Amino acid sequence: MKKFAAFLLAVVMAVAMLAAPAASFAAGTPQYDLGVSAQPDHITLTWTQDPATTQTITWRTDPAATKGIIQYARTADRASFPGKAATVEATIQKFTSDLGDMNIHSATLTGLEPGTEYIYRVGDGTNWSDIHTFTTEASNTTSFKFLIFGDSQSGDPLNPEYKPWQETIQKAFKANPDAKFFVNVGDLVEWGQNYVHWNKWFEAARGVIDTIPAMATQGNHETYNPPDWHTTKPVYWTTQFKLPQNGPEGLKGQTYSFDYGNAHIVILDSQEEEEKGVAGDILAAQKAWLEKDLQNTDKPWKLVFFHKTPYYNKATRTNEDIKAAFQPLFDKYHVDVVFNGHDHGVARTYPIAGDKFVSSPAKGTIYYVTGRSGNKYYPDLSAKVWDAFFYDPQDQPNYIVAELNGVKLTLRAMKQDGTPIDTYTIDKASGLDTPQTVIPPKYNDTRLVIFGNMLQQPLLPVTPKQVNGQWYVPVRAFMQFLGGNVAWQEDGSVTIVYGKNKVQIASNSARATINGQELNLPGSILMDKDFLLIPAAALQALFGFNYKYDAATNMLMFSK
């Protein structure tokens, strides 16, 4: 209850902030120091090239530090470090944030030995970091472990609370010190262009991001700017995370792929809505790139990460455009698992191909929503008809341990304190999974499904009907579920109010008005034993609902 009250308070604060002018926002915002000095911090490992023979290292200093150096050696040679260390000079990028200027230093070590632990430090020749370690990928790797984190954001723009994220990443790495890297599936921070959030994020992850690579995925919050939440390119994100530059033009470092062991890993940018004004049609650009990328890999395992959920758990928040763009390619090249964030729940679908449930992972793709690793949760999540497993992590954050062992991939969802949530294994040798997929049954009566929720209202009819090959829907149950209203008028006409729209339909007619504008419906409304049925196609014309009939389960499914 306390958490929910805190959530409501955060919503009220955010609404109040949006309503306030910029000057008021600035006056009420806590003042934060950039916290930068000659001493290196925010030391972050990533890969931009081959994980077996290279390592990219990035850090920041104040602008006065005009030189950046990495000293490194094999851990086996620690006794002579740094005297006999190899030295690489970093490139320097001046970065201006809302809190002030800094220098971003970055360099890629090359010619490393596979399967070898190295020690390193970074600095300017006078000011040095502590000594850290990293380990290159071993040759012919077929078994390895990595960590996956859902949204780590604070949930409150004015209170950059990243202690939950700190506890999650630190406990996950402590429990899995053999993890080779980690992926955060987006919304790392609350405001992408507000540096106090990045300061808190990096500080929370210190000790992990300087030891194993952080292969980040961008979320919609990485595009947001204070004080009015307007969206831009995720400049702070791309400046700080040095990632493979093999993506499409205009999206390099936001969309990329890399190989580790026997897995091909793809990172996509799902922020079409936020970035279209500054980057154009990023879904179309990525489709063309993704086709070539998946076509050219020979790795047996294909894992894809992006932020927004094709198969969601929020009440009515859909991402059908993203599903339409990417799913045909996932099906064509048999992507094994798609990992998403955004909804802050833990959910695993049945294997899906062609937007239909299939009987085994050998025939389709698992879509896995990875939960939340940070402070923010939602009160309106639910299991949907496509979920074989669902858990709402309101009690505490969580993380995913992915372990690939030859022909088997095991995913373990864990609470922050180490309590298991879900364990799921795909076995490529048998084509089966554990727990074994049992797809939903075919219902005797057609079930009405809205935004993935199966309607079950005992006092109202919820069964769609087919009349002359056309689907009709009991509109009162449909609208009541969505918070709308249906009323009969004395002249036999019907009024439907849904959101800002008011529809009036003449009795047993195909003529209607929506907000006073006349519209011819695709089919007449019907009265069936005093209950109103409206053509499914009319709901599409009036309110924008798309629908499809799934014969295998006998479900009529509506979404937007």
Coordinates of C-alpha atoms in Angstrom, one line a residue:
M1 CA 0.0 0.0 0.0
K2 CA 2.9 2.3 0.8
K3 CA 4.4 1.6 -2.6
F4 CA 1.1 2.3 -4.3
A5 CA 0.7 5.6 -2.4
A6 CA 4.3 6.6 -3.4
F7 CA 3.4 5.7 -7.0
L8 CA 0.3 7.9 -6.9
L9 CA 2.3 10.8 -5.4
A10 CA 4.9 10.4 -8.2
V11 CA 2.1 10.7 -10.8
V12 CA 0.6 13.8 -9.1
M13 CA 4.1 15.4 -9.0
A14 CA 4.7 14.6 -12.7
V15 CA 1.3 16.0 -13.7
A16 CA 1.9 19.1 -11.7
M17 CA 5.3 19.5 -13.2
L18 CA 3.9 19.2 -16.7
A19 CA 1.3 21.9 -16.0
A20 CA 3.9 24.3 -14.6
P21 CA 5.9 26.8 -16.7
A22 CA 9.6 26.1 -17.2
A23 CA 10.6 28.8 -14.8
S24 CA 8.5 27.2 -12.0
F25 CA 10.1 23.8 -12.8
A26 CA 13.6 25.3 -12.6
A27 CA 12.8 27.0 -9.3
G28 CA 11.5 23.9 -7.7
T29 CA 14.1 21.5 -9.0
P30 CA 16.8 20.3 -6.5
Q31 CA 20.2 21.5 -7.5
Y32 CA 22.7 18.8 -8.4
D33 CA 26.4 19.0 -8.9
L34 CA 27.9 17.4 -12.0
G35 CA 30.3 15.7 -9.7
V36 CA 33.1 15.5 -12.3
S37 CA 36.8 15.9 -11.6
A38 CA 40.2 14.8 -12.9
Q39 CA 39.6 11.4 -11.2
P40 CA 38.1 9.0 -13.8
D41 CA 34.6 7.7 -13.1
H42 CA 31.7 6.1 -14.9
I43 CA 34.1 3.5 -16.2
T44 CA 32.2 1.3 -18.5
L45 CA 33.0 -1.8 -20.6
T46 CA 31.3 -2.5 -23.9
W47 CA 32.2 -4.3 -27.1
T48 CA 32.4 -2.5 -30.4
Q49 CA 34.3 -5.4 -32.1
D50 CA 35.1 -9.0 -31.5
P51 CA 34.5 -10.0 -27.8
A52 CA 37.3 -12.7 -28.0
T53 CA 40.1 -10.3 -29.0
T54 CA 39.0 -6.7 -28.1
Q55 CA 37.6 -4.7 -25.2
T56 CA 36.2 -1.2 -25.4
I57 CA 36.6 1.0 -22.2
T58 CA 34.9 4.3 -21.7
W59 CA 35.1 6.8 -18.8
R60 CA 34.6 10.5 -18.0
T61 CA 36.6 13.3 -16.4
D62 CA 36.3 17.0 -16.1
P63 CA 37.3 19.1 -19.2
A64 CA 40.7 19.9 -17.8
A65 CA 41.8 16.3 -18.2
T66 CA 43.0 16.5 -21.8
K67 CA 44.7 13.1 -21.9
G68 CA 43.2 9.7 -21.4
I69 CA 45.3 6.5 -21.1
I70 CA 44.5 2.8 -20.5
Q71 CA 47.2 0.6 -19.0
Y72 CA 46.5 -3.1 -19.1
A73 CA 48.1 -6.5 -18.7
R74 CA 47.2 -10.1 -18.2
T75 CA 46.1 -10.8 -14.7
A76 CA 48.8 -13.4 -14.5
D77 CA 51.3 -10.6 -14.9
R78 CA 49.9 -8.5 -12.0
A79 CA 53.2 -8.6 -10.1
S80 CA 54.8 -6.4 -12.8
F81 CA 51.8 -4.0 -13.2
P82 CA 51.9 -1.2 -14.2
G83 CA 55.6 -1.3 -14.8
K84 CA 55.3 -3.6 -17.9
A85 CA 51.7 -2.7 -18.8
A86 CA 50.7 -2.1 -22.4
T87 CA 49.4 1.4 -22.9
V88 CA 46.7 2.7 -25.2
E89 CA 45.7 6.4 -25.6
A90 CA 42.0 7.1 -25.7
T91 CA 40.0 9.5 -27.9
I92 CA 38.4 12.4 -26.1
Q93 CA 34.9 13.8 -26.8
K94 CA 33.8 17.0 -25.1
F95 CA 30.2 16.5 -23.8
T96 CA 28.0 19.3 -22.7
S97 CA 25.2 18.2 -20.3
D98 CA 22.5 20.1 -18.6
L99 CA 24.7 20.0 -15.4
G100 CA 27.9 21.2 -17.2
D101 CA 30.8 20.0 -19.4
M102 CA 32.8 16.8 -19.2
N103 CA 35.2 14.8 -21.3
I104 CA 34.3 11.3 -22.5
H105 CA 37.3 9.1 -23.0
S106 CA 37.1 5.9 -24.9
A107 CA 39.5 3.4 -26.5
T108 CA 39.3 -0.2 -27.8
L109 CA 42.0 -2.6 -26.8
T110 CA 42.8 -5.0 -29.7
G111 CA 45.0 -8.1 -30.2
L112 CA 43.9 -9.6 -26.9
E113 CA 44.1 -13.3 -26.2
P114 CA 40.8 -15.2 -26.1
G115 CA 39.6 -16.6 -22.8
T116 CA 42.1 -14.5 -20.8
E117 CA 41.5 -12.3 -17.8
Y118 CA 43.1 -8.9 -17.9
I119 CA 43.7 -6.1 -15.3
Y120 CA 43.5 -2.5 -16.3
R121 CA 43.3 1.1 -15.0
V122 CA 42.5 4.4 -16.7
G123 CA 43.7 7.9 -16.1
D124 CA 45.7 10.8 -17.5
G125 CA 49.2 9.7 -16.3
T126 CA 48.7 11.4 -12.8
N127 CA 45.1 10.7 -11.8
W128 CA 44.4 6.9 -12.0
S129 CA 41.4 4.8 -11.4
D130 CA 41.5 1.7 -9.2
I131 CA 42.6 -1.5 -10.9
H132 CA 39.8 -3.4 -12.6
T133 CA 39.5 -6.7 -14.5
F134 CA 37.8 -8.0 -17.6
T135 CA 37.8 -11.3 -19.4
T136 CA 37.8 -12.0 -23.2
E137 CA 35.5 -14.5 -24.8
A138 CA 37.1 -18.0 -25.0
S139 CA 37.6 -19.6 -28.4
N140 CA 34.8 -22.0 -29.5
T141 CA 32.5 -20.9 -26.7
T142 CA 29.2 -22.9 -26.7
S143 CA 28.3 -22.5 -23.0
F144 CA 28.0 -19.1 -21.2
K145 CA 25.8 -17.0 -18.9
F146 CA 24.7 -13.4 -19.1
L147 CA 22.3 -11.2 -17.2
I148 CA 19.2 -9.3 -18.4
F149 CA 17.7 -6.3 -16.7
G150 CA 14.3 -4.8 -17.3
D151 CA 13.7 -1.0 -16.9
S152 CA 16.0 0.5 -14.2
Q153 CA 14.6 4.0 -14.2
S154 CA 13.7 5.9 -11.1
G155 CA 10.0 6.3 -11.8
D156 CA 10.1 9.9 -10.6
P157 CA 11.9 12.7 -12.6
L158 CA 12.4 15.0 -9.6
N159 CA 13.6 12.2 -7.3
P160 CA 16.4 10.3 -9.1
E161 CA 16.0 7.2 -6.9
Y162 CA 18.4 4.4 -8.2
K163 CA 19.0 2.5 -5.0
P164 CA 16.6 -0.3 -6.2
W165 CA 18.6 -0.5 -9.4
Q166 CA 21.8 -0.6 -7.4
E167 CA 20.6 -3.5 -5.2
T168 CA 19.3 -5.4 -8.2
I169 CA 22.5 -5.3 -10.4
Q170 CA 24.9 -5.8 -7.4
K171 CA 23.0 -8.8 -6.1
A172 CA 22.5 -10.3 -9.5
F173 CA 26.3 -10.1 -10.2
K174 CA 27.2 -11.3 -6.8
A175 CA 24.9 -14.4 -7.3
N176 CA 26.3 -14.9 -10.9
P177 CA 30.0 -13.8 -10.9
D178 CA 30.5 -16.0 -14.0
A179 CA 28.1 -13.8 -16.1
K180 CA 30.0 -12.7 -19.3
F181 CA 28.0 -9.5 -19.9
F182 CA 24.6 -7.9 -19.3
V183 CA 21.8 -6.4 -21.3
N184 CA 19.5 -3.7 -20.0
V185 CA 16.4 -3.6 -22.3
G186 CA 15.8 0.1 -22.2
D187 CA 14.6 2.9 -19.9
L188 CA 17.9 2.9 -18.0
V189 CA 17.0 6.3 -16.6
E190 CA 13.8 8.4 -16.2
W191 CA 14.9 11.4 -18.3
G192 CA 17.5 10.6 -20.9
Q193 CA 18.7 14.2 -21.2
N194 CA 18.9 15.0 -17.5
Y195 CA 22.4 14.1 -16.2
V196 CA 21.6 13.7 -12.6
H197 CA 19.8 10.5 -13.5
W198 CA 22.9 9.2 -15.3
N199 CA 25.1 10.1 -12.4
K200 CA 22.9 8.0 -10.1
W201 CA 22.7 5.1 -12.7
F202 CA 26.4 4.8 -13.2
E203 CA 27.2 5.1 -9.5
A204 CA 24.7 2.3 -8.8
A205 CA 26.3 0.0 -11.3
R206 CA 29.9 0.7 -10.3
G207 CA 31.8 -2.6 -9.7
V208 CA 29.8 -4.4 -12.4
I209 CA 29.9 -2.2 -15.5
D210 CA 33.7 -1.9 -15.1
T211 CA 34.0 -5.7 -15.0
I212 CA 31.6 -7.1 -17.5
P213 CA 30.4 -5.3 -20.7
A214 CA 27.1 -3.4 -20.6
M215 CA 25.4 -4.0 -24.0
A216 CA 22.6 -1.5 -23.6
T217 CA 19.2 -1.3 -25.4
Q218 CA 17.6 2.1 -25.7
G219 CA 14.1 2.9 -24.4
N220 CA 11.6 5.7 -24.9
H221 CA 12.8 7.4 -21.7
E222 CA 16.2 7.8 -23.2
T223 CA 14.6 10.3 -25.7
Y224 CA 12.9 12.5 -23.1
N225 CA 14.0 16.0 -22.1
P226 CA 13.1 18.2 -19.1
P227 CA 11.1 20.0 -18.3
D228 CA 8.3 19.2 -20.7
W229 CA 9.1 15.6 -21.8
H230 CA 9.7 16.6 -25.4
T231 CA 11.6 14.0 -27.3
T232 CA 14.9 14.1 -29.2
K233 CA 17.6 11.7 -30.4
P234 CA 19.0 9.9 -27.3
V235 CA 22.2 12.0 -27.3
Y236 CA 23.2 11.3 -23.7
W237 CA 22.8 7.6 -24.2
T238 CA 24.7 7.3 -27.5
T239 CA 27.5 9.6 -26.2
Q240 CA 28.2 7.4 -23.1
F241 CA 27.7 3.9 -24.5
K242 CA 30.2 2.9 -27.2
L243 CA 28.5 0.1 -29.0
P244 CA 28.9 -1.7 -32.4
Q245 CA 28.5 0.7 -35.4
N246 CA 27.1 -2.0 -37.7
G247 CA 23.5 -0.8 -37.7
P248 CA 21.6 1.2 -40.3
E249 CA 22.5 4.8 -41.2
G250 CA 21.1 7.2 -38.6
L251 CA 20.7 4.5 -36.0
K252 CA 24.3 3.4 -35.5
G253 CA 24.9 2.5 -31.8
Q254 CA 21.1 2.4 -31.3
T255 CA 20.6 -0.6 -33.5
Y256 CA 23.4 -3.2 -33.7
S257 CA 24.2 -6.9 -33.5
F258 CA 27.1 -9.0 -32.2
D259 CA 28.0 -12.6 -31.7
Y260 CA 29.0 -14.3 -28.4
G261 CA 29.7 -18.0 -28.5
N262 CA 27.0 -19.8 -30.5
A263 CA 24.5 -17.0 -30.2
H264 CA 23.7 -14.1 -32.5
I265 CA 22.4 -11.1 -30.5
V266 CA 20.4 -8.3 -32.1
I267 CA 19.5 -4.9 -30.5
L268 CA 16.7 -2.9 -32.1
D269 CA 15.3 0.6 -31.5
S270 CA 11.6 0.5 -30.9
Q271 CA 11.1 4.2 -30.4
E272 CA 9.3 5.0 -33.7
E273 CA 6.8 7.2 -31.9
E274 CA 9.4 9.3 -30.1
E275 CA 12.0 9.5 -32.8
K276 CA 10.0 9.9 -36.0
G277 CA 10.2 13.7 -35.9
V278 CA 14.0 13.7 -35.7
A279 CA 14.9 10.3 -37.4
G280 CA 12.1 9.5 -39.8
D281 CA 10.7 6.0 -40.3
I282 CA 13.1 4.0 -38.1
L283 CA 11.0 0.8 -38.3
A284 CA 11.4 0.7 -42.1
A285 CA 15.1 1.4 -41.9
Q286 CA 15.6 -1.4 -39.4
K287 CA 13.4 -3.9 -41.3
A288 CA 15.8 -3.7 -44.3
W289 CA 18.8 -3.9 -42.1
L290 CA 17.4 -6.8 -39.9
E291 CA 16.6 -8.9 -43.0
K292 CA 20.3 -8.8 -44.0
D293 CA 21.6 -9.2 -40.5
L294 CA 19.5 -12.4 -39.8
Q295 CA 20.2 -13.7 -43.2
N296 CA 23.9 -13.5 -42.8
T297 CA 24.4 -15.2 -39.4
D298 CA 25.2 -18.9 -39.1
K299 CA 24.8 -19.0 -35.3
P300 CA 22.2 -21.6 -34.1
W301 CA 20.8 -19.3 -31.5
K302 CA 19.2 -16.0 -32.4
L303 CA 18.2 -13.6 -29.6
V304 CA 16.7 -10.2 -30.1
F305 CA 16.3 -7.3 -27.7
F306 CA 14.2 -4.2 -27.9
H307 CA 12.3 -2.1 -25.5
K308 CA 8.6 -1.9 -26.4
T309 CA 6.4 -5.0 -26.1
P310 CA 4.8 -6.7 -29.2
Y311 CA 2.9 -8.9 -26.6
Y312 CA 2.2 -6.5 -23.8
N313 CA 0.8 -6.7 -20.2
K314 CA -0.3 -3.1 -19.7
A315 CA -4.1 -2.6 -19.7
T316 CA -4.5 -1.0 -23.1
R317 CA -1.0 0.0 -24.2
T318 CA -0.2 -1.8 -27.5
N319 CA 2.7 -1.7 -30.0
E320 CA 1.1 -3.3 -33.1
D321 CA 3.2 -1.2 -35.5
I322 CA 6.4 -2.7 -34.0
K323 CA 5.0 -6.2 -34.2
A324 CA 3.9 -5.8 -37.8
A325 CA 7.4 -4.4 -38.7
F326 CA 9.6 -7.1 -37.1
Q327 CA 7.5 -10.3 -36.5
P328 CA 7.6 -11.5 -40.1
L329 CA 11.4 -11.5 -40.0
F330 CA 11.5 -13.2 -36.7
D331 CA 9.3 -15.9 -38.2
K332 CA 11.2 -16.2 -41.4
Y333 CA 14.6 -16.6 -39.7
H334 CA 13.3 -18.3 -36.6
V335 CA 14.4 -16.0 -33.8
D336 CA 14.4 -18.1 -30.7
V337 CA 13.6 -15.5 -28.0
V338 CA 12.6 -11.8 -28.2
F339 CA 13.3 -9.9 -25.0
N340 CA 11.4 -6.7 -24.1
G341 CA 10.9 -4.2 -21.3
H342 CA 8.5 -1.2 -21.1
D343 CA 5.7 -2.9 -19.2
H344 CA 7.6 -3.8 -16.0
G345 CA 6.1 -7.2 -15.6
V346 CA 7.6 -10.7 -16.1
A347 CA 5.8 -12.5 -18.8
R348 CA 6.5 -15.4 -21.2
T349 CA 4.4 -16.1 -24.2
Y350 CA 3.5 -19.4 -25.8
P351 CA 5.7 -20.0 -28.9
I352 CA 4.3 -17.7 -31.6
A353 CA 4.5 -17.8 -35.4
G354 CA 2.4 -15.6 -37.7
D355 CA 0.8 -14.1 -34.6
K356 CA -0.6 -17.5 -33.7
F357 CA 0.2 -19.9 -30.9
V358 CA 2.2 -22.9 -31.9
S359 CA 3.0 -26.1 -30.1
S360 CA 6.7 -25.9 -29.5
P361 CA 9.6 -23.4 -29.6
A362 CA 11.0 -25.2 -32.7
K363 CA 8.0 -23.8 -34.6
G364 CA 7.9 -20.3 -33.2
T365 CA 9.4 -17.5 -31.1
I366 CA 9.1 -16.9 -27.4
Y367 CA 8.4 -13.3 -26.4
Y368 CA 9.8 -12.6 -22.9
V369 CA 8.9 -9.4 -21.0
T370 CA 11.8 -9.0 -18.5
G371 CA 10.2 -7.1 -15.5
R372 CA 11.8 -4.2 -13.7
S373 CA 15.2 -3.8 -12.2
G374 CA 14.6 -0.3 -10.8
N375 CA 12.1 1.7 -8.7
K376 CA 9.1 1.9 -11.0
Y377 CA 6.2 -0.5 -11.2
Y378 CA 2.6 -0.3 -12.7
P379 CA -0.7 -1.1 -10.9
D380 CA -2.5 -2.1 -14.1
L381 CA -0.7 -5.2 -15.4
S382 CA -2.4 -8.5 -16.1
A383 CA -1.8 -11.9 -17.7
K384 CA -3.0 -11.9 -21.4
V385 CA -4.3 -14.8 -23.5
W386 CA -0.9 -15.1 -25.1
D387 CA 1.0 -15.6 -21.8
A388 CA 2.1 -19.1 -20.8
F389 CA 3.5 -17.4 -17.6
F390 CA 2.9 -14.1 -15.9
Y391 CA 4.1 -12.4 -12.7
D392 CA 3.6 -8.9 -11.5
P393 CA 6.8 -7.8 -9.6
Q394 CA 5.2 -5.1 -7.5
D395 CA 6.8 -6.4 -4.3
Q396 CA 10.5 -6.0 -5.4
P397 CA 12.6 -5.6 -8.6
N398 CA 13.9 -8.6 -10.5
Y399 CA 16.4 -9.8 -13.1
I400 CA 16.9 -12.6 -15.6
V401 CA 19.7 -15.1 -15.8
A402 CA 20.2 -16.5 -19.3
E403 CA 22.4 -19.6 -19.5
L404 CA 23.2 -21.1 -22.9
N405 CA 24.7 -24.6 -22.8
G406 CA 25.1 -26.0 -26.3
V407 CA 21.7 -26.9 -27.5
K408 CA 19.9 -25.7 -24.4
L409 CA 18.9 -22.2 -23.3
T410 CA 17.6 -21.7 -19.8
L411 CA 16.0 -18.5 -18.6
R412 CA 15.6 -17.9 -14.9
A413 CA 13.7 -14.9 -13.6
M414 CA 14.8 -14.0 -10.1
K415 CA 13.5 -11.6 -7.5
Q416 CA 16.1 -9.1 -6.3
D417 CA 16.5 -11.2 -3.1
G418 CA 17.2 -14.3 -5.2
T419 CA 13.7 -15.9 -4.9
P420 CA 12.9 -17.8 -8.2
I421 CA 10.0 -16.5 -10.3
D422 CA 10.2 -18.5 -13.5
T423 CA 12.5 -21.1 -15.0
Y424 CA 12.1 -22.0 -18.7
T425 CA 14.3 -24.1 -21.0
I426 CA 14.4 -24.5 -24.7
D427 CA 16.1 -27.7 -26.0
K428 CA 17.0 -27.4 -29.7
A429 CA 17.9 -31.1 -29.9
S430 CA 14.4 -32.2 -29.1
G431 CA 12.5 -29.1 -30.3
L432 CA 10.7 -29.1 -26.9
D433 CA 10.7 -26.9 -23.9
T434 CA 10.4 -27.2 -20.1
P435 CA 7.8 -26.6 -18.8
Q436 CA 6.4 -28.1 -22.0
T437 CA 4.1 -25.9 -24.1
V438 CA 0.4 -26.6 -23.9
I439 CA -1.4 -24.2 -26.1
P440 CA -4.8 -22.8 -25.1
P441 CA -7.8 -25.1 -25.9
K442 CA -10.3 -24.4 -28.6
Y443 CA -13.3 -23.0 -26.7
N444 CA -16.8 -24.3 -27.6
D445 CA -18.2 -20.8 -27.5
T446 CA -16.3 -18.0 -29.3
R447 CA -14.5 -16.0 -26.7
L448 CA -14.3 -12.2 -26.9
V449 CA -10.8 -10.9 -26.2
I450 CA -9.9 -7.1 -25.9
F451 CA -6.3 -6.0 -25.5
G452 CA -5.4 -9.6 -24.7
N453 CA -8.0 -9.9 -21.9
M454 CA -10.7 -12.5 -22.2
L455 CA -14.0 -11.0 -21.2
Q456 CA -15.8 -12.8 -18.4
Q457 CA -18.7 -10.7 -17.2
P458 CA -21.4 -13.0 -15.8
L459 CA -24.2 -10.4 -15.9
L460 CA -23.7 -9.5 -19.6
P461 CA -23.5 -11.6 -22.8
V462 CA -19.9 -11.7 -24.0
T463 CA -20.1 -14.2 -26.9
P464 CA -19.6 -12.8 -30.4
K465 CA -21.9 -14.1 -33.1
Q466 CA -21.5 -14.7 -36.8
V467 CA -24.3 -13.6 -39.0
N468 CA -24.0 -14.1 -42.8
G469 CA -20.3 -14.4 -42.4
Q470 CA -19.9 -11.2 -40.5
W471 CA -18.8 -11.0 -36.8
Y472 CA -21.1 -9.2 -34.4
V473 CA -20.1 -8.1 -30.9
P474 CA -22.2 -7.6 -27.7
V475 CA -21.3 -3.9 -27.5
R476 CA -22.4 -3.2 -23.9
A477 CA -19.9 -5.7 -22.4
F478 CA -17.3 -4.5 -24.9
M479 CA -17.6 -0.9 -23.9
Q480 CA -18.2 -1.5 -20.2
F481 CA -14.8 -3.3 -20.0
L482 CA -13.1 -0.3 -21.6
G483 CA -14.8 2.2 -19.3
G484 CA -17.3 3.4 -22.0
N485 CA -21.1 3.5 -21.8
V486 CA -24.0 2.3 -23.9
A487 CA -27.5 3.6 -23.6
W488 CA -30.8 3.0 -25.4
Q489 CA -32.9 6.1 -26.3
E490 CA -36.7 6.3 -26.3
D491 CA -36.8 6.3 -30.1
G492 CA -34.9 3.0 -30.2
S493 CA -31.6 4.5 -31.2
V494 CA -28.4 3.8 -29.2
T495 CA -25.8 6.1 -27.8
I496 CA -22.2 4.9 -27.2
V497 CA -19.7 7.1 -25.3
Y498 CA -16.1 6.0 -25.3
G499 CA -13.3 8.4 -24.4
K500 CA -13.9 11.7 -26.2
N501 CA -16.2 10.1 -28.8
K502 CA -20.0 10.0 -28.8
V503 CA -21.7 7.8 -31.3
Q504 CA -25.4 7.7 -32.0
I505 CA -26.8 4.8 -34.1
A506 CA -30.4 4.6 -35.3
S507 CA -32.3 1.4 -34.4
N508 CA -31.4 -1.6 -36.6
S509 CA -29.6 0.7 -38.9
A510 CA -26.2 1.1 -40.6
R511 CA -26.3 4.8 -40.2
A512 CA -24.5 6.5 -37.4
T513 CA -23.1 9.8 -36.2
I514 CA -19.8 10.2 -34.4
N515 CA -19.3 13.5 -32.7
G516 CA -22.0 14.9 -34.9
Q517 CA -20.5 13.7 -38.2
E518 CA -22.5 11.2 -40.2
L519 CA -21.0 7.8 -41.0
N520 CA -22.2 4.8 -42.8
L521 CA -21.4 1.6 -40.9
P522 CA -20.2 -1.6 -42.5
G523 CA -23.3 -3.5 -41.4
S524 CA -26.4 -2.8 -39.4
I525 CA -26.7 -3.1 -35.6
L526 CA -28.8 -6.0 -34.4
M527 CA -31.0 -6.6 -31.4
D528 CA -30.7 -10.2 -30.1
K529 CA -33.0 -11.0 -27.2
D530 CA -33.0 -7.4 -26.0
F531 CA -29.2 -7.2 -26.3
L532 CA -27.4 -5.0 -28.8
L533 CA -24.9 -6.5 -31.3
I534 CA -22.7 -4.3 -33.4
P535 CA -20.6 -5.4 -36.4
A536 CA -16.9 -5.9 -35.5
A537 CA -16.1 -3.9 -38.5
A538 CA -18.1 -1.0 -37.2
L539 CA -16.0 -0.9 -34.0
Q540 CA -13.0 -0.6 -36.3
A541 CA -14.6 2.2 -38.3
L542 CA -15.9 4.1 -35.3
F543 CA -13.1 3.7 -32.7
G544 CA -10.1 2.3 -34.6
F545 CA -10.1 -1.2 -33.2
N546 CA -8.5 -3.9 -35.3
Y547 CA -9.7 -7.4 -34.9
K548 CA -8.9 -10.9 -36.1
Y549 CA -10.5 -14.4 -35.5
D550 CA -8.2 -17.2 -34.3
A551 CA -9.8 -20.4 -35.4
A552 CA -7.4 -22.6 -33.4
T553 CA -8.7 -21.2 -30.1
N554 CA -12.0 -19.9 -31.3
M555 CA -11.2 -16.4 -30.1
L556 CA -12.2 -13.0 -31.6
M557 CA -9.4 -10.7 -30.6
F558 CA -9.5 -6.8 -30.6
S559 CA -6.7 -4.4 -30.3
K560 CA -5.4 -1.1 -31.6

